[in-house]
Amino acid sequence: MTDPPTYPQPAVELADFVEEYLYGCSPAPGCGVCAALAKELAGARAQREYSRAYDAAAEIRNHPHAPARAER
């Protein structure tokens, strides 16, 4: 019988598609709110505050924008 390791294993890295699913969003061009949220998202990811990063990404995805008006 072998002895199991008594030390922590190396961290598991999630695949890139999971990060894209959680944090992927596109700020609307020219929207100040979306730009501020994108800056917050980048800062949170840099500081490894993933809950705050997810919240910012969700706000960007859910931020309402009026549909573009058709030119007459």
PDB file of N, CA and C in Angstrom, residues 6-42:
ATOM      1  N   THR A   6       0.662  14.057   1.648  1.00  0.00           N
ATOM      2  CA  THR A   6       0.107  14.826   2.768  1.00  0.00           C
ATOM      3  C   THR A   6       0.286  16.319   2.548  1.00  0.00           C
ATOM      4  N   TYR A   7       0.578  16.715   1.349  1.00  0.00           N
ATOM      5  CA  TYR A   7       0.755  18.124   1.022  1.00  0.00           C
ATOM      6  C   TYR A   7      -0.254  18.494  -0.060  1.00  0.00           C
ATOM      7  N   PRO A   8      -0.571  19.782  -0.172  1.00  0.00           N
ATOM      8  CA  PRO A   8      -1.531  20.189  -1.192  1.00  0.00           C
ATOM      9  C   PRO A   8      -1.013  19.917  -2.605  1.00  0.00           C
ATOM     10  N   GLN A   9      -1.906  19.575  -3.461  1.00  0.00           N
ATOM     11  CA  GLN A   9      -1.572  19.347  -4.865  1.00  0.00           C
ATOM     12  C   GLN A   9      -1.453  20.701  -5.574  1.00  0.00           C
ATOM     13  N   PRO A  10      -0.807  20.750  -6.731  1.00  0.00           N
ATOM     14  CA  PRO A  10      -0.754  22.010  -7.490  1.00  0.00           C
ATOM     15  C   PRO A  10      -2.160  22.488  -7.848  1.00  0.00           C
ATOM     16  N   ALA A  11      -2.287  23.778  -8.000  1.00  0.00           N
ATOM     17  CA  ALA A  11      -3.588  24.364  -8.330  1.00  0.00           C
ATOM     18  C   ALA A  11      -4.082  23.853  -9.675  1.00  0.00           C
ATOM     19  N   VAL A  12      -5.374  23.702  -9.778  1.00  0.00           N
ATOM     20  CA  VAL A  12      -5.993  23.278 -11.026  1.00  0.00           C
ATOM     21  C   VAL A  12      -6.287  24.534 -11.846  1.00  0.00           C
ATOM     22  N   GLU A  13      -5.807  24.562 -13.075  1.00  0.00           N
ATOM     23  CA  GLU A  13      -6.060  25.687 -13.965  1.00  0.00           C
ATOM     24  C   GLU A  13      -7.288  25.387 -14.812  1.00  0.00           C
ATOM     25  N   LEU A  14      -8.248  26.309 -14.794  1.00  0.00           N
ATOM     26  CA  LEU A  14      -9.442  26.133 -15.608  1.00  0.00           C
ATOM     27  C   LEU A  14      -9.125  26.461 -17.058  1.00  0.00           C
ATOM     28  N   ALA A  15      -9.838  25.838 -17.938  1.00  0.00           N
ATOM     29  CA  ALA A  15      -9.637  26.081 -19.365  1.00  0.00           C
ATOM     30  C   ALA A  15     -10.026  27.521 -19.699  1.00  0.00           C
ATOM     31  N   ASP A  16      -9.440  28.056 -20.757  1.00  0.00           N
ATOM     32  CA  ASP A  16      -9.700  29.443 -21.147  1.00  0.00           C
ATOM     33  C   ASP A  16     -11.171  29.698 -21.461  1.00  0.00           C
ATOM     34  N   PHE A  17     -11.875  28.711 -21.975  1.00  0.00           N
ATOM     35  CA  PHE A  17     -13.270  28.947 -22.335  1.00  0.00           C
ATOM     36  C   PHE A  17     -14.128  29.227 -21.109  1.00  0.00           C
ATOM     37  N   VAL A  18     -13.730  28.714 -19.943  1.00  0.00           N
ATOM     38  CA  VAL A  18     -14.495  28.991 -18.724  1.00  0.00           C
ATOM     39  C   VAL A  18     -14.334  30.463 -18.349  1.00  0.00           C
ATOM     40  N   GLU A  19     -13.113  30.978 -18.441  1.00  0.00           N
ATOM     41  CA  GLU A  19     -12.899  32.390 -18.140  1.00  0.00           C
ATOM     42  C   GLU A  19     -13.655  33.264 -19.123  1.00  0.00           C
ATOM     43  N   GLU A  20     -13.666  32.893 -20.396  1.00  0.00           N
ATOM     44  CA  GLU A  20     -14.402  33.670 -21.389  1.00  0.00           C
ATOM     45  C   GLU A  20     -15.898  33.635 -21.079  1.00  0.00           C
ATOM     46  N   TYR A  21     -16.389  32.504 -20.635  1.00  0.00           N
ATOM     47  CA  TYR A  21     -17.805  32.377 -20.283  1.00  0.00           C
ATOM     48  C   TYR A  21     -18.146  33.272 -19.096  1.00  0.00           C
ATOM     49  N   LEU A  22     -17.268  33.318 -18.092  1.00  0.00           N
ATOM     50  CA  LEU A  22     -17.548  34.094 -16.881  1.00  0.00           C
ATOM     51  C   LEU A  22     -17.328  35.586 -17.078  1.00  0.00           C
ATOM     52  N   TYR A  23     -16.248  35.959 -17.750  1.00  0.00           N
ATOM     53  CA  TYR A  23     -15.851  37.357 -17.808  1.00  0.00           C
ATOM     54  C   TYR A  23     -15.967  37.976 -19.185  1.00  0.00           C
ATOM     55  N   GLY A  24     -16.333  37.204 -20.192  1.00  0.00           N
ATOM     56  CA  GLY A  24     -16.417  37.742 -21.542  1.00  0.00           C
ATOM     57  C   GLY A  24     -17.622  38.656 -21.703  1.00  0.00           C
ATOM     58  N   CYS A  25     -17.383  39.864 -22.149  1.00  0.00           N
ATOM     59  CA  CYS A  25     -18.458  40.815 -22.402  1.00  0.00           C
ATOM     60  C   CYS A  25     -17.903  41.895 -23.314  1.00  0.00           C
ATOM     61  N   SER A  26     -18.784  42.604 -23.974  1.00  0.00           N
ATOM     62  CA  SER A  26     -18.369  43.677 -24.879  1.00  0.00           C
ATOM     63  C   SER A  26     -19.043  44.967 -24.452  1.00  0.00           C
ATOM     64  N   PRO A  27     -18.265  45.925 -23.954  1.00  0.00           N
ATOM     65  CA  PRO A  27     -18.870  47.214 -23.599  1.00  0.00           C
ATOM     66  C   PRO A  27     -19.399  47.913 -24.851  1.00  0.00           C
ATOM     67  N   ALA A  28     -20.509  48.587 -24.723  1.00  0.00           N
ATOM     68  CA  ALA A  28     -21.080  49.311 -25.861  1.00  0.00           C
ATOM     69  C   ALA A  28     -20.186  50.499 -26.197  1.00  0.00           C
ATOM     70  N   PRO A  29     -19.900  50.705 -27.481  1.00  0.00           N
ATOM     71  CA  PRO A  29     -19.051  51.835 -27.871  1.00  0.00           C
ATOM     72  C   PRO A  29     -19.692  53.167 -27.479  1.00  0.00           C
ATOM     73  N   GLY A  30     -18.898  54.034 -26.882  1.00  0.00           N
ATOM     74  CA  GLY A  30     -19.380  55.362 -26.517  1.00  0.00           C
ATOM     75  C   GLY A  30     -20.166  55.424 -25.222  1.00  0.00           C
ATOM     76  N   CYS A  31     -20.345  54.327 -24.534  1.00  0.00           N
ATOM     77  CA  CYS A  31     -21.112  54.314 -23.280  1.00  0.00           C
ATOM     78  C   CYS A  31     -20.143  54.495 -22.111  1.00  0.00           C
ATOM     79  N   GLY A  32     -20.321  55.560 -21.343  1.00  0.00           N
ATOM     80  CA  GLY A  32     -19.457  55.841 -20.209  1.00  0.00           C
ATOM     81  C   GLY A  32     -19.595  54.820 -19.095  1.00  0.00           C
ATOM     82  N   VAL A  33     -20.823  54.348 -18.866  1.00  0.00           N
ATOM     83  CA  VAL A  33     -21.063  53.350 -17.825  1.00  0.00           C
ATOM     84  C   VAL A  33     -20.331  52.057 -18.168  1.00  0.00           C
ATOM     85  N   CYS A  34     -20.464  51.603 -19.411  1.00  0.00           N
ATOM     86  CA  CYS A  34     -19.791  50.375 -19.832  1.00  0.00           C
ATOM     87  C   CYS A  34     -18.269  50.528 -19.753  1.00  0.00           C
ATOM     88  N   ALA A  35     -17.761  51.702 -20.116  1.00  0.00           N
ATOM     89  CA  ALA A  35     -16.315  51.942 -20.057  1.00  0.00           C
ATOM     90  C   ALA A  35     -15.817  51.872 -18.618  1.00  0.00           C
ATOM     91  N   ALA A  36     -16.560  52.462 -17.682  1.00  0.00           N
ATOM     92  CA  ALA A  36     -16.169  52.415 -16.273  1.00  0.00           C
ATOM     93  C   ALA A  36     -16.223  50.984 -15.741  1.00  0.00           C
ATOM     94  N   LEU A  37     -17.245  50.239 -16.146  1.00  0.00           N
ATOM     95  CA  LEU A  37     -17.359  48.847 -15.699  1.00  0.00           C
ATOM     96  C   LEU A  37     -16.252  47.986 -16.298  1.00  0.00           C
ATOM     97  N   ALA A  38     -15.860  48.256 -17.533  1.00  0.00           N
ATOM     98  CA  ALA A  38     -14.767  47.508 -18.159  1.00  0.00           C
ATOM     99  C   ALA A  38     -13.456  47.768 -17.417  1.00  0.00           C
ATOM    100  N   LYS A  39     -13.250  49.007 -16.994  1.00  0.00           N
ATOM    101  CA  LYS A  39     -12.051  49.349 -16.218  1.00  0.00           C
ATOM    102  C   LYS A  39     -12.077  48.626 -14.866  1.00  0.00           C
ATOM    103  N   GLU A  40     -13.241  48.595 -14.233  1.00  0.00           N
ATOM    104  CA  GLU A  40     -13.389  47.880 -12.959  1.00  0.00           C
ATOM    105  C   GLU A  40     -13.142  46.380 -13.150  1.00  0.00           C
ATOM    106  N   LEU A  41     -13.643  45.824 -14.237  1.00  0.00           N
ATOM    107  CA  LEU A  41     -13.439  44.409 -14.542  1.00  0.00           C
ATOM    108  C   LEU A  41     -11.958  44.093 -14.697  1.00  0.00           C
ATOM    109  N   ALA A  42     -11.255  44.909 -15.451  1.00  0.00           N
ATOM    110  CA  ALA A  42      -9.820  44.682 -15.658  1.00  0.00           C
ATOM    111  C   ALA A  42      -9.050  44.785 -14.345  1.00  0.00           C
TER     112      ALA A  42
END
